[in-house]
Short mmCIF file of C-alpha atoms in Angstrom, two decimals:
data_model
loop_
_atom_site.label_atom_id
_atom_site.label_comp_id
_atom_site.label_asym_id
_atom_site.label_seq_id
_atom_site.Cartn_x
_atom_site.Cartn_y
_atom_site.Cartn_z
CA UNK A 1 39.07 61.96 74.56
CA UNK A 2 38.41 60.62 71.05
CA UNK A 3 35.11 58.85 70.48
CA UNK A 4 35.29 55.31 69.13
CA UNK A 5 34.35 54.93 65.45
CA UNK A 6 30.81 53.79 64.82
CA UNK A 7 30.80 50.25 63.59
CA UNK A 8 28.91 49.68 60.34
CA UNK A 9 26.87 46.47 60.46
CA UNK A 10 27.87 43.91 57.91
CA UNK A 11 25.24 43.30 55.18
CA UNK A 12 23.19 40.23 55.65
CA UNK A 13 24.02 37.47 53.18
CA UNK A 14 21.48 37.00 50.42
CA UNK A 15 19.47 33.85 50.67
CA UNK A 16 20.52 31.18 48.21
CA UNK A 17 18.54 31.01 45.00
CA UNK A 18 15.92 28.30 45.04
CA UNK A 19 17.03 25.15 43.31
CA UNK A 20 14.94 24.53 40.26
CA UNK A 21 13.67 20.99 40.14
CA UNK A 22 15.07 18.95 37.28
CA UNK A 23 12.38 18.49 34.66
CA UNK A 24 11.27 14.96 34.11
CA UNK A 25 11.94 13.13 30.88
CA UNK A 26 8.24 13.20 30.14
CA UNK A 27 8.12 17.01 30.51
CA UNK A 28 11.22 17.44 28.33
CA UNK A 29 9.75 15.21 25.65
CA UNK A 30 6.40 16.99 25.71
CA UNK A 31 8.13 20.39 25.47
CA UNK A 32 10.17 19.30 22.48
CA UNK A 33 7.05 18.01 20.78
CA UNK A 34 5.41 21.43 21.16
CA UNK A 35 8.12 23.07 19.09
CA UNK A 36 7.30 24.03 15.59
CA UNK A 37 8.68 21.70 12.92
CA UNK A 38 11.22 24.31 11.88
CA UNK A 39 12.59 24.37 15.47
CA UNK A 40 13.13 20.64 15.69
CA UNK A 41 16.81 19.68 15.61
CA UNK A 42 17.83 18.09 12.35
CA UNK A 43 14.82 19.41 10.46
CA UNK A 44 16.69 21.16 7.67
CA UNK A 45 13.81 21.65 5.24
CA UNK A 46 11.16 24.30 5.62
CA UNK A 47 7.73 22.87 6.40
CA UNK A 48 5.35 22.97 3.45
CA UNK A 49 3.04 25.95 3.18
CA UNK A 50 0.20 23.77 1.93
CA UNK A 51 -0.42 20.09 1.25
CA UNK A 52 -3.17 20.72 -1.28
CA UNK A 53 -0.84 20.03 -4.20
CA UNK A 54 0.33 16.80 -2.59
CA UNK A 55 -3.26 15.63 -2.12
CA UNK A 56 -4.11 16.53 -5.72
CA UNK A 57 -1.12 14.65 -7.12
CA UNK A 58 -1.90 11.59 -4.99
CA UNK A 59 -5.54 11.64 -6.12
CA UNK A 60 -4.60 11.94 -9.79
CA UNK A 61 -2.06 9.12 -9.59
CA UNK A 62 -4.56 6.75 -7.95
CA UNK A 63 -7.29 7.13 -10.57
CA UNK A 64 -5.78 4.20 -12.45
CA UNK A 65 -5.68 2.23 -9.19
CA UNK A 66 -9.42 2.82 -8.75
CA UNK A 67 -10.09 1.62 -12.31
CA UNK A 68 -7.99 -1.48 -11.66
CA UNK A 69 -10.02 -2.19 -8.53
CA UNK A 70 -13.17 -2.04 -10.66
CA UNK A 71 -11.60 -4.59 -13.04
CA UNK A 72 -10.67 -6.89 -10.13
CA UNK A 73 -14.17 -6.79 -8.67
CA UNK A 74 -15.87 -7.10 -12.06
CA UNK A 75 -15.42 -10.87 -12.34
CA UNK A 76 -17.11 -11.58 -9.01
CA UNK A 77 -19.88 -9.06 -9.63
CA UNK A 78 -20.59 -10.14 -13.23
CA UNK A 79 -20.36 -13.91 -12.84
CA UNK A 80 -24.06 -14.60 -12.32
CA UNK A 81 -25.19 -12.36 -15.18
CA UNK A 82 -22.63 -13.69 -17.66
CA UNK A 83 -23.13 -17.35 -16.77
CA UNK A 84 -26.90 -16.99 -17.27
CA UNK A 85 -26.35 -15.32 -20.67
CA UNK A 86 -28.01 -12.06 -19.67
CA UNK A 87 -25.20 -9.78 -20.86
CA UNK A 88 -23.40 -11.42 -23.78
CA UNK A 89 -24.45 -13.45 -26.81
CA UNK A 90 -22.34 -16.35 -25.61
CA UNK A 91 -22.44 -18.41 -22.43
CA UNK A 92 -19.05 -19.48 -21.06
CA UNK A 93 -18.58 -22.76 -19.30
CA UNK A 94 -17.39 -22.88 -15.73
CA UNK A 95 -13.81 -23.59 -16.78
CA UNK A 96 -13.89 -20.76 -19.30
CA UNK A 97 -15.12 -18.35 -16.65
CA UNK A 98 -12.31 -19.47 -14.36
CA UNK A 99 -9.96 -18.50 -17.17
CA UNK A 100 -11.53 -15.03 -17.24
CA UNK A 101 -10.62 -14.64 -13.56
CA UNK A 102 -7.11 -16.02 -14.00
CA UNK A 103 -6.06 -13.95 -16.98
CA UNK A 104 -6.33 -10.70 -15.03
CA UNK A 105 -3.66 -11.86 -12.57
CA UNK A 106 -1.49 -13.28 -15.35
CA UNK A 107 -1.62 -10.00 -17.30
CA UNK A 108 -0.60 -8.07 -14.18
CA UNK A 109 2.39 -10.39 -13.63
CA UNK A 110 3.57 -10.18 -17.24
CA UNK A 111 3.45 -6.38 -17.48
CA UNK A 112 5.21 -5.56 -14.20
CA UNK A 113 8.83 -6.12 -15.26
CA UNK A 114 8.79 -3.87 -18.38
CA UNK A 115 7.30 -1.08 -16.27
CA UNK A 116 10.45 -0.82 -14.18
CA UNK A 117 12.57 -0.19 -17.26
CA UNK A 118 9.98 2.20 -18.73
CA UNK A 119 9.86 4.16 -15.50
CA UNK A 120 13.65 4.62 -15.52
CA UNK A 121 13.43 6.11 -19.00
CA UNK A 122 10.19 8.09 -18.93
CA UNK A 123 9.51 8.76 -15.24
CA UNK A 124 6.47 7.92 -13.15
CA UNK A 125 4.09 10.49 -14.65
CA UNK A 126 4.54 9.44 -18.27
CA UNK A 127 4.41 5.76 -17.36
CA UNK A 128 1.06 6.29 -15.65
CA UNK A 129 -0.27 8.31 -18.59
CA UNK A 130 0.79 5.63 -21.08
CA UNK A 131 -1.53 3.16 -19.34
CA UNK A 132 -4.60 5.15 -20.45
CA UNK A 133 -4.45 3.62 -23.93
CA UNK A 134 -4.34 -0.09 -22.96
CA UNK A 135 -6.81 0.57 -20.15
CA UNK A 136 -9.36 1.91 -22.63
CA UNK A 137 -8.61 -0.98 -25.01
CA UNK A 138 -9.12 -3.54 -22.25
CA UNK A 139 -12.51 -2.15 -21.25
CA UNK A 140 -13.66 -1.91 -24.87
CA UNK A 141 -12.75 -5.56 -25.44
CA UNK A 142 -14.50 -6.56 -22.21
CA UNK A 143 -17.69 -4.56 -22.74
CA UNK A 144 -18.19 -5.38 -26.42
CA UNK A 145 -16.89 -8.96 -26.34
CA UNK A 146 -18.44 -11.21 -28.99
CA UNK A 147 -16.63 -14.39 -27.99
CA UNK A 148 -14.67 -15.97 -25.16
CA UNK A 149 -11.24 -15.18 -26.72
CA UNK A 150 -12.23 -11.52 -26.99
CA UNK A 151 -13.23 -11.49 -23.33
CA UNK A 152 -9.96 -13.21 -22.46
CA UNK A 153 -8.02 -10.52 -24.32
CA UNK A 154 -9.86 -7.72 -22.53
CA UNK A 155 -9.22 -9.18 -19.10
CA UNK A 156 -5.55 -9.79 -19.88
CA UNK A 157 -5.03 -6.18 -21.03
CA UNK A 158 -6.82 -4.83 -17.95
CA UNK A 159 -4.51 -6.94 -15.81
CA UNK A 160 -1.51 -5.46 -17.59
CA UNK A 161 -2.62 -1.94 -16.70
CA UNK A 162 -3.20 -2.98 -13.09
CA UNK A 163 0.27 -4.49 -12.83
CA UNK A 164 1.78 -1.27 -14.16
CA UNK A 165 -0.03 0.80 -11.53
CA UNK A 166 1.09 -1.62 -8.78
CA UNK A 167 4.70 -0.82 -9.68
CA UNK A 168 4.54 2.88 -10.48
CA UNK A 169 1.96 4.41 -8.13
CA UNK A 170 3.51 3.35 -4.76
CA UNK A 171 6.91 4.60 -5.93
CA UNK A 172 5.47 7.90 -7.14
CA UNK A 173 3.53 8.47 -3.91
CA UNK A 174 6.65 7.71 -1.88
CA UNK A 175 8.82 10.15 -3.84
CA UNK A 176 6.44 13.11 -3.76
CA UNK A 177 5.49 12.80 -0.07
CA UNK A 178 7.28 14.31 2.93
CA UNK A 179 8.39 11.76 5.51
CA UNK A 180 5.64 12.63 7.99
CA UNK A 181 2.92 11.86 5.41
CA UNK A 182 4.63 9.13 3.40
CA UNK A 183 2.74 6.30 5.07
CA UNK A 184 -0.74 7.75 4.62
CA UNK A 185 -0.08 8.74 1.02
CA UNK A 186 1.45 5.32 0.29
CA UNK A 187 -1.51 3.25 1.50
CA UNK A 188 -3.93 5.25 -0.65
CA UNK A 189 -3.00 2.96 -3.55
CA UNK A 190 -4.62 0.02 -1.77
CA UNK A 191 -7.50 2.25 -0.71
CA UNK A 192 -8.22 3.23 -4.31
CA UNK A 193 -8.21 -0.42 -5.40
CA UNK A 194 -10.52 -1.31 -2.51
CA UNK A 195 -13.04 1.37 -3.43
CA UNK A 196 -12.95 0.14 -7.01
CA UNK A 197 -13.77 -3.43 -5.91
CA UNK A 198 -16.56 -2.20 -3.62
CA UNK A 199 -17.95 -0.05 -6.42
CA UNK A 200 -18.19 -3.11 -8.69
CA UNK A 201 -20.01 -5.20 -6.10
CA UNK A 202 -22.39 -2.43 -5.04
CA UNK A 203 -23.33 -1.57 -8.62
CA UNK A 204 -24.01 -5.24 -9.40
CA UNK A 205 -26.68 -5.29 -6.69
CA UNK A 206 -28.75 -2.40 -8.07
CA UNK A 207 -27.97 -2.26 -11.82
CA UNK A 208 -27.81 -4.56 -14.81
CA UNK A 209 -24.37 -5.54 -16.07
CA UNK A 210 -24.68 -3.75 -19.41
CA UNK A 211 -25.39 -0.48 -17.60
CA UNK A 212 -22.40 -1.07 -15.30
CA UNK A 213 -20.17 -1.71 -18.32
CA UNK A 214 -21.21 1.57 -19.94
CA UNK A 215 -20.59 3.40 -16.67
CA UNK A 216 -17.12 1.86 -16.49
CA UNK A 217 -16.38 3.16 -19.97
CA UNK A 218 -17.49 6.61 -18.85
CA UNK A 219 -15.22 6.45 -15.80
CA UNK A 220 -12.23 6.13 -18.13
CA UNK A 221 -12.51 9.87 -18.77
CA UNK A 222 -11.30 10.42 -15.18
CA UNK A 223 -7.91 9.25 -16.38
CA UNK A 224 -7.51 12.49 -18.32
CA UNK A 225 -7.06 14.28 -14.97
CA UNK A 226 -3.70 12.54 -14.65
CA UNK A 227 -2.31 15.05 -17.15
CA UNK A 228 -2.45 17.59 -14.30
CA UNK A 229 -0.16 15.63 -11.96
CA UNK A 230 3.50 16.75 -11.68
CA UNK A 231 6.47 14.54 -12.26
CA UNK A 232 8.51 13.40 -9.28
CA UNK A 233 11.16 16.00 -8.30
CA UNK A 234 13.75 13.22 -8.02
CA UNK A 235 13.29 12.36 -11.70
CA UNK A 236 14.07 15.92 -12.76
CA UNK A 237 17.10 16.19 -10.46
CA UNK A 238 18.60 12.97 -11.84
CA UNK A 239 18.44 14.51 -15.32
CA UNK A 240 19.81 17.89 -14.24
CA UNK A 241 16.57 19.81 -14.80
CA UNK A 242 16.63 21.78 -11.55
CA UNK A 243 14.07 24.40 -12.60
CA UNK A 244 11.48 21.68 -13.30
CA UNK A 245 12.28 20.03 -9.97
CA UNK A 246 11.71 23.32 -8.13
CA UNK A 247 8.41 23.86 -9.94
CA UNK A 248 7.29 20.35 -9.02
CA UNK A 249 8.16 20.89 -5.35
CA UNK A 250 6.29 24.20 -5.27
CA UNK A 251 3.23 22.47 -6.73
CA UNK A 252 3.45 19.77 -4.05
CA UNK A 253 4.45 21.88 -1.01
CA UNK A 254 2.97 25.29 -1.76
CA UNK A 255 3.84 28.35 -3.85
CA UNK A 256 5.92 29.93 -1.04
CA UNK A 257 7.91 26.80 -0.26
CA UNK A 258 11.70 27.14 -0.52
CA UNK A 259 12.85 23.99 -2.33
CA UNK A 260 16.61 24.68 -2.23
CA UNK A 261 17.50 22.42 0.68
CA UNK A 262 15.38 19.57 -0.58
CA UNK A 263 17.00 19.97 -4.00
CA UNK A 264 20.44 19.94 -2.32
CA UNK A 265 19.50 16.71 -0.57
CA UNK A 266 18.54 15.11 -3.88
CA UNK A 267 21.76 16.41 -5.50
CA UNK A 268 24.13 15.17 -2.79
CA UNK A 269 27.23 13.26 -3.84
CA UNK A 270 26.12 9.72 -4.73
CA UNK A 271 27.45 6.79 -2.77
CA UNK A 272 29.27 3.96 -4.50
CA UNK A 273 26.08 1.91 -4.69
CA UNK A 274 24.11 4.82 -6.16
CA UNK A 275 26.84 5.51 -8.71
CA UNK A 276 26.81 1.87 -9.86
CA UNK A 277 23.02 1.80 -10.08
CA UNK A 278 23.03 4.89 -12.29
CA UNK A 279 25.39 3.12 -14.69
CA UNK A 280 23.07 0.13 -15.02
CA UNK A 281 20.01 -1.10 -13.13
CA UNK A 282 21.35 -4.63 -12.67
CA UNK A 283 24.64 -3.52 -11.12
CA UNK A 284 22.96 -2.88 -7.78
CA UNK A 285 22.24 -6.58 -7.24
CA UNK A 286 25.90 -7.30 -6.56
CA UNK A 287 25.55 -5.48 -3.21
CA UNK A 288 24.36 -7.50 -0.24
CA UNK A 289 22.40 -4.55 1.16
CA UNK A 290 20.21 -4.33 -1.96
CA UNK A 291 19.75 -8.09 -2.25
CA UNK A 292 18.72 -8.24 1.41
CA UNK A 293 16.11 -5.48 1.11
CA UNK A 294 14.77 -6.99 -2.12
CA UNK A 295 14.45 -10.44 -0.54
CA UNK A 296 12.58 -9.14 2.51
CA UNK A 297 10.09 -7.12 0.46
CA UNK A 298 9.68 -10.03 -1.97
CA UNK A 299 8.78 -12.55 0.73
CA UNK A 300 6.26 -10.17 2.26
CA UNK A 301 4.66 -9.58 -1.15
CA UNK A 302 4.30 -13.33 -1.78
CA UNK A 303 2.79 -13.91 1.66
CA UNK A 304 0.31 -11.10 1.05
CA UNK A 305 -1.27 -12.93 -1.88
CA UNK A 306 -1.23 -16.28 -0.06
CA UNK A 307 -3.06 -14.80 2.91
CA UNK A 308 -6.52 -15.44 1.46
CA UNK A 309 -8.03 -12.08 0.59
CA UNK A 310 -8.11 -12.91 -3.13
CA UNK A 311 -10.39 -15.85 -2.39
CA UNK A 312 -12.92 -13.54 -0.75
CA UNK A 313 -12.72 -11.12 -3.70
CA UNK A 314 -13.04 -13.64 -6.54
CA UNK A 315 -15.28 -16.11 -4.71
CA UNK A 316 -17.11 -13.87 -2.25
CA UNK A 317 -20.61 -14.84 -3.50
CA UNK A 318 -19.71 -18.52 -3.02
CA UNK A 319 -18.76 -17.82 0.60
CA UNK A 320 -22.10 -16.15 1.23
CA UNK A 321 -23.88 -19.10 -0.36
CA UNK A 322 -22.03 -21.46 1.99
CA UNK A 323 -23.26 -19.41 4.95
CA UNK A 324 -26.79 -19.23 3.47
CA UNK A 325 -26.66 -15.42 3.62
CA UNK A 326 -28.12 -13.19 0.92
CA UNK A 327 -25.67 -11.34 -1.30
CA UNK A 328 -27.18 -7.98 -0.34
CA UNK A 329 -25.71 -8.39 3.12
CA UNK A 330 -22.26 -8.23 1.54
CA UNK A 331 -22.47 -4.49 2.23
CA UNK A 332 -21.32 -5.38 5.75
CA UNK A 333 -18.09 -6.76 4.28
CA UNK A 334 -17.64 -3.51 2.35
CA UNK A 335 -18.06 -1.59 5.60
CA UNK A 336 -15.49 -3.82 7.31
CA UNK A 337 -12.99 -3.26 4.50
CA UNK A 338 -13.47 0.52 4.56
CA UNK A 339 -13.08 0.56 8.34
CA UNK A 340 -9.85 -1.41 8.09
CA UNK A 341 -8.47 0.96 5.49
CA UNK A 342 -9.34 4.04 7.55
CA UNK A 343 -7.60 2.51 10.57
CA UNK A 344 -4.49 1.97 8.49
CA UNK A 345 -4.67 5.44 6.90
CA UNK A 346 -4.90 7.31 10.21
CA UNK A 347 -2.50 5.16 12.25
CA UNK A 348 0.27 4.22 9.82
CA UNK A 349 2.24 7.44 10.47
CA UNK A 350 1.44 7.47 14.19
CA UNK A 351 1.66 3.86 15.34
CA UNK A 352 4.04 2.62 12.66
CA UNK A 353 4.19 -0.16 10.10
CA UNK A 354 5.37 -3.06 12.25
CA UNK A 355 2.65 -2.82 14.94
CA UNK A 356 -0.08 -2.66 12.32
CA UNK A 357 1.35 -5.66 10.46
CA UNK A 358 1.63 -7.71 13.65
CA UNK A 359 -1.85 -6.84 14.95
CA UNK A 360 -3.38 -7.35 11.52
CA UNK A 361 -1.89 -10.83 11.10
CA UNK A 362 -2.97 -11.76 14.65
CA UNK A 363 -6.61 -10.87 13.91
CA UNK A 364 -6.44 -12.76 10.60
CA UNK A 365 -5.19 -15.81 12.51
CA UNK A 366 -8.03 -15.77 15.04
CA UNK A 367 -10.68 -15.14 12.37
CA UNK A 368 -9.30 -18.00 10.26
CA UNK A 369 -9.29 -20.38 13.23
CA UNK A 370 -12.93 -19.59 14.02
CA UNK A 371 -14.03 -19.99 10.39
CA UNK A 372 -12.17 -23.29 10.15
CA UNK A 373 -13.93 -24.55 13.26
CA UNK A 374 -17.26 -23.36 11.92
CA UNK A 375 -16.98 -25.21 8.61
CA UNK A 376 -15.60 -28.29 10.37
CA UNK A 377 -17.96 -28.62 13.35
CA UNK A 378 -20.79 -26.09 13.50
CA UNK A 379 -21.90 -25.86 9.86
CA UNK A 380 -24.12 -28.94 10.33
CA UNK A 381 -25.77 -27.50 13.43
CA UNK A 382 -29.13 -25.93 12.62
CA UNK A 383 -28.61 -22.87 14.81
CA UNK A 384 -29.60 -19.57 13.21
CA UNK A 385 -27.08 -17.31 14.90
CA UNK A 386 -23.96 -19.30 13.95
CA UNK A 387 -23.89 -18.32 10.23
CA UNK A 388 -24.11 -14.67 11.23
CA UNK A 389 -21.26 -15.08 13.70
CA UNK A 390 -19.20 -16.67 10.91
CA UNK A 391 -20.21 -13.80 8.64
CA UNK A 392 -18.94 -11.35 11.27
CA UNK A 393 -15.59 -13.16 11.37
CA UNK A 394 -15.31 -12.97 7.60
CA UNK A 395 -15.75 -9.20 8.01
CA UNK A 396 -13.08 -9.24 10.70
CA UNK A 397 -10.80 -11.17 8.35
CA UNK A 398 -11.09 -8.78 5.40
CA UNK A 399 -11.01 -5.68 7.64
CA UNK A 400 -7.85 -6.86 9.41
CA UNK A 401 -6.25 -7.70 6.08
CA UNK A 402 -6.91 -4.20 4.77
CA UNK A 403 -5.71 -2.55 7.99
CA UNK A 404 -2.28 -4.14 7.78
CA UNK A 405 -1.04 -6.83 5.42
CA UNK A 406 -2.98 -5.75 2.34
CA UNK A 407 -2.20 -2.03 2.48
CA UNK A 408 1.27 -1.91 4.01
CA UNK A 409 2.87 -4.40 1.61
CA UNK A 410 2.68 -1.92 -1.27
CA UNK A 411 4.07 0.85 0.94
CA UNK A 412 6.97 -1.26 2.21
CA UNK A 413 7.84 -2.33 -1.35
CA UNK A 414 8.90 1.27 -1.99
CA UNK A 415 10.32 2.06 1.47
CA UNK A 416 12.59 -0.97 1.89
CA UNK A 417 14.33 -0.44 -1.47
CA UNK A 418 16.90 2.30 -2.03
CA UNK A 419 15.50 5.01 -4.28
CA UNK A 420 17.52 4.44 -7.45
CA UNK A 421 16.80 0.68 -7.38
CA UNK A 422 13.06 1.03 -6.87
CA UNK A 423 11.94 0.85 -10.54
CA UNK A 424 13.68 -2.48 -11.23
CA UNK A 425 13.35 -4.04 -7.77
CA UNK A 426 9.68 -3.11 -7.29
CA UNK A 427 8.81 -4.43 -10.74
CA UNK A 428 10.34 -7.79 -9.80
CA UNK A 429 8.50 -7.81 -6.47
CA UNK A 430 5.14 -6.97 -8.07
CA UNK A 431 5.64 -9.59 -10.81
CA UNK A 432 6.22 -12.26 -8.16
CA UNK A 433 3.25 -10.93 -6.19
CA UNK A 434 0.87 -11.36 -9.12
CA UNK A 435 2.38 -14.68 -10.19
CA UNK A 436 1.57 -15.89 -6.70
CA UNK A 437 -1.96 -14.57 -7.13
CA UNK A 438 -2.25 -16.46 -10.42
CA UNK A 439 -1.21 -19.77 -8.87
CA UNK A 440 -3.37 -19.23 -5.77
CA UNK A 441 -6.51 -18.48 -7.82
CA UNK A 442 -5.66 -21.32 -10.23
CA UNK A 443 -5.32 -23.83 -7.40
CA UNK A 444 -8.50 -22.76 -5.63
CA UNK A 445 -10.41 -22.62 -8.91
CA UNK A 446 -9.82 -26.27 -9.74
CA UNK A 447 -10.11 -27.54 -6.15
CA UNK A 448 -13.58 -27.20 -4.71
CA UNK A 449 -12.49 -26.32 -1.18
CA UNK A 450 -13.80 -22.77 -0.98
CA UNK A 451 -15.89 -23.58 2.09
CA UNK A 452 -13.72 -26.31 3.57
CA UNK A 453 -12.08 -25.99 7.01
CA UNK A 454 -8.64 -26.84 5.65
CA UNK A 455 -8.68 -23.68 3.57
CA UNK A 456 -8.94 -21.50 6.68
CA UNK A 457 -6.36 -23.60 8.49
CA UNK A 458 -3.97 -22.69 5.67
CA UNK A 459 -4.84 -19.01 6.05
CA UNK A 460 -4.19 -19.23 9.81
CA UNK A 461 -0.75 -20.77 9.24
CA UNK A 462 0.19 -18.07 6.72
CA UNK A 463 -0.99 -15.35 9.14
CA UNK A 464 1.31 -16.73 11.85
CA UNK A 465 4.19 -16.82 9.35
CA UNK A 466 3.56 -13.16 8.47
CA UNK A 467 3.54 -12.20 12.14
CA UNK A 468 6.83 -13.97 12.91
CA UNK A 469 8.42 -12.74 9.70
CA UNK A 470 7.51 -9.14 10.54
CA UNK A 471 8.93 -9.49 14.05
CA UNK A 472 12.23 -10.86 12.77
CA UNK A 473 12.91 -9.28 9.39
CA UNK A 474 10.81 -6.14 8.78
CA UNK A 475 12.21 -2.94 10.35
CA UNK A 476 10.10 0.03 11.37
CA UNK A 477 10.24 2.63 8.59
CA UNK A 478 8.08 5.36 10.11
CA UNK A 479 9.64 8.82 9.60
CA UNK A 480 12.95 7.38 8.37
CA UNK A 481 14.97 8.23 5.31
CA UNK A 482 16.09 5.52 2.91
CA UNK A 483 19.62 5.52 4.39
CA UNK A 484 18.35 4.99 7.93
CA UNK A 485 16.00 2.23 6.81
CA UNK A 486 18.90 0.41 5.19
CA UNK A 487 20.89 0.84 8.38
CA UNK A 488 18.08 -0.77 10.37
CA UNK A 489 18.13 -3.85 8.12
CA UNK A 490 21.44 -5.03 9.46
CA UNK A 491 20.50 -8.67 9.83
CA UNK A 492 18.21 -10.93 11.79
CA UNK A 493 16.00 -9.05 14.27
CA UNK A 494 16.98 -5.85 12.39
CA UNK A 495 20.16 -5.16 14.32
CA UNK A 496 22.21 -2.43 12.62
CA UNK A 497 25.15 -4.06 10.88
CA UNK A 498 27.43 -1.08 11.21
CA UNK A 499 27.34 2.65 11.76
CA UNK A 500 27.13 4.42 8.43
CA UNK A 501 27.90 8.08 8.04
CA UNK A 502 25.24 9.96 6.13
CA UNK A 503 24.79 13.57 5.25
CA UNK A 504 22.98 15.84 7.67
CA UNK A 505 20.07 16.05 5.29
CA UNK A 506 19.14 12.47 6.18
CA UNK A 507 17.55 13.82 9.32
CA UNK A 508 15.28 16.06 7.38
CA UNK A 509 11.57 16.08 7.23
CA UNK A 510 11.35 15.89 3.48
#
């Protein structure tokens, strides 16, 4: 009898693999942020090996901005000494001294427009270097003035140099900076001017004016360092000098940096607008996109000068006299301004331009309202603490201005305009900016309302206008290429007008 076959037991089924939980959006975002810049999608350019060259070039380019800040602060710091005939052989009248203050702003407005055309021909570097000659001439006329007309001429020439730097330096800093550092490098122009103004006021407290004037002449030698700065790579590419463009990029990004992809981005096939602009600088204004970006930057630049900071710069001692506070305590205002600038410098590429503008204008509004109430109601009250509270709000005013409206306007002038139109458009914007400054200082000079409540009510209204204008018309430009910024300015509330097709290099980090 045959034995039955032994049954082989069937293998047990393997347990199902555990289902991996779907990562949250927060985890996915955090993981992508941990990737190296070269692993980020769309980042076509190699990250720079070193930013030392970029920092050097930015420092060199802003030496003229620092000297212009000294010239701006000089009138407020030197007023007492000059009016008491301690520094010159002549004694100007009050109206003549007001002319000394006004001519600086007028010279800046006059010299802005030619700088755009000069920059198209000579580039940013040469345009900045050219200003060394009139800058030295202006200080020589100011320091060794023998009459009021000679002092007028010196102040006017110094204003011309300042207007030139207002046009050229923000554009240069924008063109040499990678996108991730463009904001911080762009606001350094305002920072250099601020430190120049503070230097003038601080020196006037501890030194005689003739010593300060000689020191200012000595500081002109710093301008010779600007010879070491490289030209913008975009300037060389537009003229077909690729080897010079590569050398400039290696200076800015590091000796081991591969500039080929960034050069390819600069050499891409021009759009119709870019082609027309290359044929003539005025041809670009027939395009609605360029007119729209110019108008938005122009309005912001005019509002910046109407906001009130110039009054505190030119008439700061008068404000302290109104509060019955000694001028030595103005160091607190310097600290407030420096704090505001540092906030802007460290947050502009993290938080963005729009939030800083909105928060800055909001603080200016509240500070202006308090100061208006103080000079309307509380100034007659003999209460010791109130002047110091008002003094604190003046510090809040100037610090908030520097943290947003004052610094970001110069940066947005360059960012909102397409690259090839920047020389002409930014020169027009800066000319209008300084013409506004001229009329503002002129009006306040001949109307004794420096400590009146209505003055601060006006500042509060302008601050609200800036806030609403930013919300409606100013797009966020943080980490965006020029093409994407133009796409964001599609109309009211910054809705994109249409989808535009750009090259893949628009997503780059350069």
